[in-house]
């Protein structure tokens, strides 16, 4: 019963993907529709929706009072010491992730029905989207590293397919390739970590790996940390952290619901989730944990500053996502895995809401994404405006919105934890300031002031259809109340229990947890007030500068000094091009292709092939067709065998 | 001795099918036209062939179903029948199902051939069923005499099957070659058996092996004589599975025989012969004093086979001939797993896994050739395959699956099979051997991938011919089943591992 439940949750999206995929392929081939976008959308939505309902049932009914449900449908390979099982587990950690992913996916599938309307390959779109959910579920529920890795690669593949969904436009196809290649670099780290763990632990089952590091860690301190860092390299690829974050802003080339689902709410958080799954390993690897902390903090501040000067509505949100992911890694690096997941969840709500809101705006603007040419949209699209505002308040950390609770707790944990650091706390606080600033800049430039686009665009402005606004409302409300399940004890005075903490704590503190330094309540209070003040300062500044934009916004090409640096994203893409891509291209074309490949390898291969063909030719002369010769071969072989027998005995 | 006929239900129902086939065909008046050299098909022959084809096809499916359902009861424990002549039940159930399955696939492929050719279809199917019967008893044989009889019962109908179109000189030549060389190999086998009988006084395989393990190691003349006996048996069996240099008949016969017959020879006959090799040489009973000898023999001949088979396959222009050399090379891989002589059940299991997987992949490759029977010619050369992907995308796709699997690339079952073979070598510390075998796997990729290149990337010189549309359904069934088998068990191999392990326990 339980087992078929888990299987059903995972398999339903796959079935949806398969059906829509087959139909998409035959539609293209036959030029005759078996079913169109409407049915495809409803099918995809109901597949994911039922998966969500079943997850709710599994988590709240089947798992009440139980720590985990596990299920091994298939023993995949058992060779030598290697035992690979296709096994799944729902524990409290994966349960949270499961609900977030299937829930947000359902909402976004519903939104997509309205958004993708009229696209000629919408059936293909829904097939990819369902396939993504399937891969994500493998990643979340897989109990062994190979299963997780299959999901890990699967979501990467779907991300690639969906970023390049409009592959006929070269720029989008290139963005897809970039995402895939950068992710592959990270995956290499993940694989290395997996090999290291298998070589030392002898098992790839996640719970056994954690158990090993907690109880009888026979791996040296050095190699434990190396394994942790290797896995984290995988996470930097998937979750867009320094130095591998460069693909995420470009990934905005994909359809907006995809950005919301894959590049904000779910896939990019896989790295954080993976770290939390391996908390047993990370608690035994303090150096690796410190690397996570610092990389997270640097990414948070780095991309938050970039976001300030971006003018593309989706680019701002993309850098904001990178920055928020940095916050999650800060939490994980401080050993506060519960908080990392908490922020992951609230972020999924408000960032999905923001992206879908931006999709609604772009829809109304007829494809325009530059906020310099927007303005005053709130009177045309009230629902979009209000939900967007709710989500912005959440991400900026204004109480009592969801983001406040999670972000405040991250900063507090970084401040107080054994693994934290005061400097990192300061960096995080500045990043939070930037966050409030750039988000309200976005809100004011988009929804306030006068419309700055063409009259034609103004004429077309309209609120989006209800298939698109309903998801916005759901996510907007969640951005408001989503944090209330994790109200810190300090605020509620213990009157409202911290549900989230209670639920998750057993799952991620099984292998020891990180102690917080003891500080008096006043310190904690003042830090909390400080973080609210920071958010309000950011809000206030943005309001002064951008509430009523009088003159035309400056052309980014004329920027100089720091704005120029930030507008150009610290020139990181250019630096990568100069330092890595171009040398590799040079090596590839000039050295490897022309010299070693064409001359050496082709030469050797062709030469040896030619040489070997001659040997083959000689061999085939033996095949005379002459039966006496054949008989002689047999006798000869027998004589050889007999001689050997005489030689040995 | 208790004798429960249920244990031989497969053989009995096959015999019943043979009787029905004979009787029904005998009711019709003889077709003298077939005795001449004319290749014309008269309406009379056509209806007669159709009748025989239907009876054989449906009949064998019924045999398989009967054995599958009623034989299941025997799959629990195995018994010895007829004074230790045959072992039935237990894992043998799996082996027999695999062989019968290969038989069904062959008949499905044959329909297209027998309906269109002026050969006596009833004879064709009778011979096929007799050979199948021989293969069934061969894998169950417990007694050297029974092994010999079954081997002959399996081989002699094949000699005739190869030469069924006797007015074609190429066909006649290959049949005669096969017959004469087969006689030579049988002589070796008999010589070996007589040595063994002379030394041990028994023909029951297990008794012989027990006897061998009790022989005193110091008396070296005794060791020598018994070693020689085993060597001669090895030579006789190596001929059947076509290890180099006992292989020379293979390319000529595979090319000359009708494609369905070739496919049957390359999978069912080979697998059954391998089952015997495993029983005699890989079981736990063979005395370790013989290990140095047979370890070297298997390593040497298997490597030679791999090197020779893969090398010569490169220069072949005829796909059937190429597949013949490929089949030689594959026998080399299977034999190579025995080189460490570890007497562990995993080696036996690896070989059987490979053999069963090989049924599907070779049937698929030959099945595509049968599918692509053009109106005026058979599909036999690489030229006939050039550029077919545009016109026959399905056939090209499944052919690619077959080539991937034969080449040992994931996610096909051939990959898992090769991995297991190489694991045996690594575990037995045969590193150099493994490296050489691996190198020649890469050589093999050249000619397997070449088929895909030819199908997809080369432009045909003339327009791709139209294929004959007759009796396509059975061919599609074979292709579909084999493709699914290859891909599903390539990705999720553990059921096949379990089956082959069950069977391995019987040979052990």
PDB file of C-alpha atoms in Angstrom, chain A residues 278-416:
ATOM      1  CA  UNK A 278      24.220  14.553   3.641  1.00  0.00           C
ATOM      2  CA  UNK A 279      24.267  16.456   6.899  1.00  0.00           C
ATOM      3  CA  UNK A 280      25.892  13.494   8.629  1.00  0.00           C
ATOM      4  CA  UNK A 281      28.818  13.821   6.255  1.00  0.00           C
ATOM      5  CA  UNK A 282      28.986  17.599   6.520  1.00  0.00           C
ATOM      6  CA  UNK A 283      28.894  17.645  10.287  1.00  0.00           C
ATOM      7  CA  UNK A 284      31.992  15.470  10.156  1.00  0.00           C
ATOM      8  CA  UNK A 285      33.613  17.844   7.662  1.00  0.00           C
ATOM      9  CA  UNK A 286      33.884  21.276   9.304  1.00  0.00           C
ATOM     10  CA  UNK A 287      36.237  22.651   6.662  1.00  0.00           C
ATOM     11  CA  UNK A 288      33.841  21.773   3.881  1.00  0.00           C
ATOM     12  CA  UNK A 289      31.030  23.325   5.898  1.00  0.00           C
ATOM     13  CA  UNK A 290      33.063  26.496   6.249  1.00  0.00           C
ATOM     14  CA  UNK A 291      33.625  26.589   2.504  1.00  0.00           C
ATOM     15  CA  UNK A 292      29.863  26.293   2.049  1.00  0.00           C
ATOM     16  CA  UNK A 293      29.276  29.159   4.470  1.00  0.00           C
ATOM     17  CA  UNK A 294      31.697  31.519   2.779  1.00  0.00           C
ATOM     18  CA  UNK A 295      30.737  30.672  -0.779  1.00  0.00           C
ATOM     19  CA  UNK A 296      27.103  31.174   0.173  1.00  0.00           C
ATOM     20  CA  UNK A 297      27.782  34.557   1.750  1.00  0.00           C
ATOM     21  CA  UNK A 298      29.947  35.779  -1.122  1.00  0.00           C
ATOM     22  CA  UNK A 299      27.387  34.658  -3.667  1.00  0.00           C
ATOM     23  CA  UNK A 300      24.633  36.396  -1.724  1.00  0.00           C
ATOM     24  CA  UNK A 301      26.341  39.769  -1.654  1.00  0.00           C
ATOM     25  CA  UNK A 302      27.886  39.468  -5.098  1.00  0.00           C
ATOM     26  CA  UNK A 303      24.685  38.815  -6.978  1.00  0.00           C
ATOM     27  CA  UNK A 304      22.588  41.128  -4.816  1.00  0.00           C
ATOM     28  CA  UNK A 305      24.807  44.012  -5.873  1.00  0.00           C
ATOM     29  CA  UNK A 306      24.568  42.996  -9.514  1.00  0.00           C
ATOM     30  CA  UNK A 307      20.788  42.921  -9.279  1.00  0.00           C
ATOM     31  CA  UNK A 308      20.690  46.594  -8.316  1.00  0.00           C
ATOM     32  CA  UNK A 309      21.690  47.762 -11.778  1.00  0.00           C
ATOM     33  CA  UNK A 310      19.860  45.290 -13.978  1.00  0.00           C
ATOM     34  CA  UNK A 311      16.990  46.536 -16.089  1.00  0.00           C
ATOM     35  CA  UNK A 312      15.559  43.262 -17.363  1.00  0.00           C
ATOM     36  CA  UNK A 313      12.765  42.244 -15.006  1.00  0.00           C
ATOM     37  CA  UNK A 314      13.687  38.571 -15.227  1.00  0.00           C
ATOM     38  CA  UNK A 315      17.414  39.219 -14.869  1.00  0.00           C
ATOM     39  CA  UNK A 316      16.795  41.075 -11.625  1.00  0.00           C
ATOM     40  CA  UNK A 317      14.819  38.129 -10.347  1.00  0.00           C
ATOM     41  CA  UNK A 318      17.485  35.707 -11.561  1.00  0.00           C
ATOM     42  CA  UNK A 319      20.253  37.460  -9.660  1.00  0.00           C
ATOM     43  CA  UNK A 320      17.933  37.685  -6.713  1.00  0.00           C
ATOM     44  CA  UNK A 321      17.500  33.911  -6.885  1.00  0.00           C
ATOM     45  CA  UNK A 322      21.258  33.394  -6.931  1.00  0.00           C
ATOM     46  CA  UNK A 323      21.547  35.670  -3.935  1.00  0.00           C
ATOM     47  CA  UNK A 324      18.760  33.929  -1.998  1.00  0.00           C
ATOM     48  CA  UNK A 325      20.351  30.562  -2.734  1.00  0.00           C
ATOM     49  CA  UNK A 326      23.481  32.022  -1.226  1.00  0.00           C
ATOM     50  CA  UNK A 327      21.469  32.695   1.932  1.00  0.00           C
ATOM     51  CA  UNK A 328      20.353  29.065   2.011  1.00  0.00           C
ATOM     52  CA  UNK A 329      23.935  27.879   1.709  1.00  0.00           C
ATOM     53  CA  UNK A 330      24.925  30.271   4.472  1.00  0.00           C
ATOM     54  CA  UNK A 331      22.389  28.580   6.693  1.00  0.00           C
ATOM     55  CA  UNK A 332      23.603  25.126   5.723  1.00  0.00           C
ATOM     56  CA  UNK A 333      27.188  26.210   6.206  1.00  0.00           C
ATOM     57  CA  UNK A 334      26.339  27.388   9.698  1.00  0.00           C
ATOM     58  CA  UNK A 335      24.972  23.924  10.381  1.00  0.00           C
ATOM     59  CA  UNK A 336      21.377  25.172  10.512  1.00  0.00           C
ATOM     60  CA  UNK A 337      19.950  22.670   8.044  1.00  0.00           C
ATOM     61  CA  UNK A 338      16.400  23.157   9.252  1.00  0.00           C
ATOM     62  CA  UNK A 339      16.607  26.867   8.538  1.00  0.00           C
ATOM     63  CA  UNK A 340      18.115  26.248   5.115  1.00  0.00           C
ATOM     64  CA  UNK A 341      15.121  24.126   4.207  1.00  0.00           C
ATOM     65  CA  UNK A 342      12.783  26.669   5.794  1.00  0.00           C
ATOM     66  CA  UNK A 343      14.170  29.419   3.602  1.00  0.00           C
ATOM     67  CA  UNK A 344      14.079  27.064   0.642  1.00  0.00           C
ATOM     68  CA  UNK A 345      10.353  26.645   1.208  1.00  0.00           C
ATOM     69  CA  UNK A 346       9.446  30.299   1.761  1.00  0.00           C
ATOM     70  CA  UNK A 347      11.682  31.249  -1.166  1.00  0.00           C
ATOM     71  CA  UNK A 348       9.839  28.766  -3.363  1.00  0.00           C
ATOM     72  CA  UNK A 349       6.592  30.548  -2.550  1.00  0.00           C
ATOM     73  CA  UNK A 350       7.629  34.147  -2.989  1.00  0.00           C
ATOM     74  CA  UNK A 351      10.070  33.690  -5.817  1.00  0.00           C
ATOM     75  CA  UNK A 352       7.632  31.583  -7.824  1.00  0.00           C
ATOM     76  CA  UNK A 353       5.062  34.312  -7.196  1.00  0.00           C
ATOM     77  CA  UNK A 354       7.503  36.987  -8.380  1.00  0.00           C
ATOM     78  CA  UNK A 355       8.405  35.088 -11.532  1.00  0.00           C
ATOM     79  CA  UNK A 356       4.820  34.307 -12.383  1.00  0.00           C
ATOM     80  CA  UNK A 357       3.993  37.961 -11.716  1.00  0.00           C
ATOM     81  CA  UNK A 358       6.770  39.035 -14.052  1.00  0.00           C
ATOM     82  CA  UNK A 359       5.383  36.564 -16.593  1.00  0.00           C
ATOM     83  CA  UNK A 360       2.022  38.216 -16.263  1.00  0.00           C
ATOM     84  CA  UNK A 361       3.639  41.636 -16.771  1.00  0.00           C
ATOM     85  CA  UNK A 362       5.628  40.477 -19.785  1.00  0.00           C
ATOM     86  CA  UNK A 363       2.485  38.928 -21.206  1.00  0.00           C
ATOM     87  CA  UNK A 364       0.662  42.241 -20.874  1.00  0.00           C
ATOM     88  CA  UNK A 365       3.598  44.206 -22.276  1.00  0.00           C
ATOM     89  CA  UNK A 366       3.705  42.035 -25.353  1.00  0.00           C
ATOM     90  CA  UNK A 367       7.100  40.529 -24.623  1.00  0.00           C
ATOM     91  CA  UNK A 368       8.860  43.642 -23.341  1.00  0.00           C
ATOM     92  CA  UNK A 369      11.123  42.805 -20.392  1.00  0.00           C
ATOM     93  CA  UNK A 370      12.959  46.086 -19.835  1.00  0.00           C
ATOM     94  CA  UNK A 371      11.642  47.887 -16.756  1.00  0.00           C
ATOM     95  CA  UNK A 372      12.814  51.237 -18.118  1.00  0.00           C
ATOM     96  CA  UNK A 373       9.887  51.068 -20.486  1.00  0.00           C
ATOM     97  CA  UNK A 374       7.299  50.013 -17.960  1.00  0.00           C
ATOM     98  CA  UNK A 375       5.725  51.990 -15.125  1.00  0.00           C
ATOM     99  CA  UNK A 376       2.284  52.621 -13.770  1.00  0.00           C
ATOM    100  CA  UNK A 377       1.106  49.107 -14.372  1.00  0.00           C
ATOM    101  CA  UNK A 378      -0.699  48.820 -11.059  1.00  0.00           C
ATOM    102  CA  UNK A 379      -3.853  50.435 -12.318  1.00  0.00           C
ATOM    103  CA  UNK A 380      -4.001  48.087 -15.304  1.00  0.00           C
ATOM    104  CA  UNK A 381      -3.148  44.869 -13.508  1.00  0.00           C
ATOM    105  CA  UNK A 382      -4.238  45.119  -9.877  1.00  0.00           C
ATOM    106  CA  UNK A 383      -4.070  41.418  -9.042  1.00  0.00           C
ATOM    107  CA  UNK A 384      -0.603  41.062 -10.451  1.00  0.00           C
ATOM    108  CA  UNK A 385       0.467  44.198  -8.616  1.00  0.00           C
ATOM    109  CA  UNK A 386      -0.856  43.138  -5.231  1.00  0.00           C
ATOM    110  CA  UNK A 387       0.556  39.638  -5.357  1.00  0.00           C
ATOM    111  CA  UNK A 388       3.872  40.956  -6.630  1.00  0.00           C
ATOM    112  CA  UNK A 389       3.937  43.386  -3.744  1.00  0.00           C
ATOM    113  CA  UNK A 390       3.170  40.638  -1.224  1.00  0.00           C
ATOM    114  CA  UNK A 391       6.039  38.558  -2.535  1.00  0.00           C
ATOM    115  CA  UNK A 392       8.365  41.567  -2.536  1.00  0.00           C
ATOM    116  CA  UNK A 393       7.551  42.296   1.082  1.00  0.00           C
ATOM    117  CA  UNK A 394       8.318  38.674   1.804  1.00  0.00           C
ATOM    118  CA  UNK A 395      11.664  38.593   0.056  1.00  0.00           C
ATOM    119  CA  UNK A 396      12.695  41.917   1.563  1.00  0.00           C
ATOM    120  CA  UNK A 397      12.142  40.479   5.020  1.00  0.00           C
ATOM    121  CA  UNK A 398       9.357  42.714   6.290  1.00  0.00           C
ATOM    122  CA  UNK A 399       7.434  41.064   9.125  1.00  0.00           C
ATOM    123  CA  UNK A 400       5.089  39.224   9.214  1.00  0.00           C
ATOM    124  CA  UNK A 401       5.742  38.018   5.691  1.00  0.00           C
ATOM    125  CA  UNK A 402       7.269  34.608   5.100  1.00  0.00           C
ATOM    126  CA  UNK A 403      10.747  35.749   4.164  1.00  0.00           C
ATOM    127  CA  UNK A 404      11.198  37.636   7.387  1.00  0.00           C
ATOM    128  CA  UNK A 405      11.125  34.550   9.558  1.00  0.00           C
ATOM    129  CA  UNK A 406      13.444  32.490   7.453  1.00  0.00           C
ATOM    130  CA  UNK A 407      15.946  35.195   6.635  1.00  0.00           C
ATOM    131  CA  UNK A 408      16.100  36.467  10.183  1.00  0.00           C
ATOM    132  CA  UNK A 409      16.748  32.982  11.445  1.00  0.00           C
ATOM    133  CA  UNK A 410      19.521  32.476   8.916  1.00  0.00           C
ATOM    134  CA  UNK A 411      21.280  35.633  10.047  1.00  0.00           C
ATOM    135  CA  UNK A 412      20.793  34.720  13.707  1.00  0.00           C
ATOM    136  CA  UNK A 413      22.206  31.250  13.185  1.00  0.00           C
ATOM    137  CA  UNK A 414      25.166  32.559  11.237  1.00  0.00           C
ATOM    138  CA  UNK A 415      25.785  34.996  14.066  1.00  0.00           C
ATOM    139  CA  UNK A 416      25.416  32.560  16.904  1.00  0.00           C
TER     140      UNK A 416
END
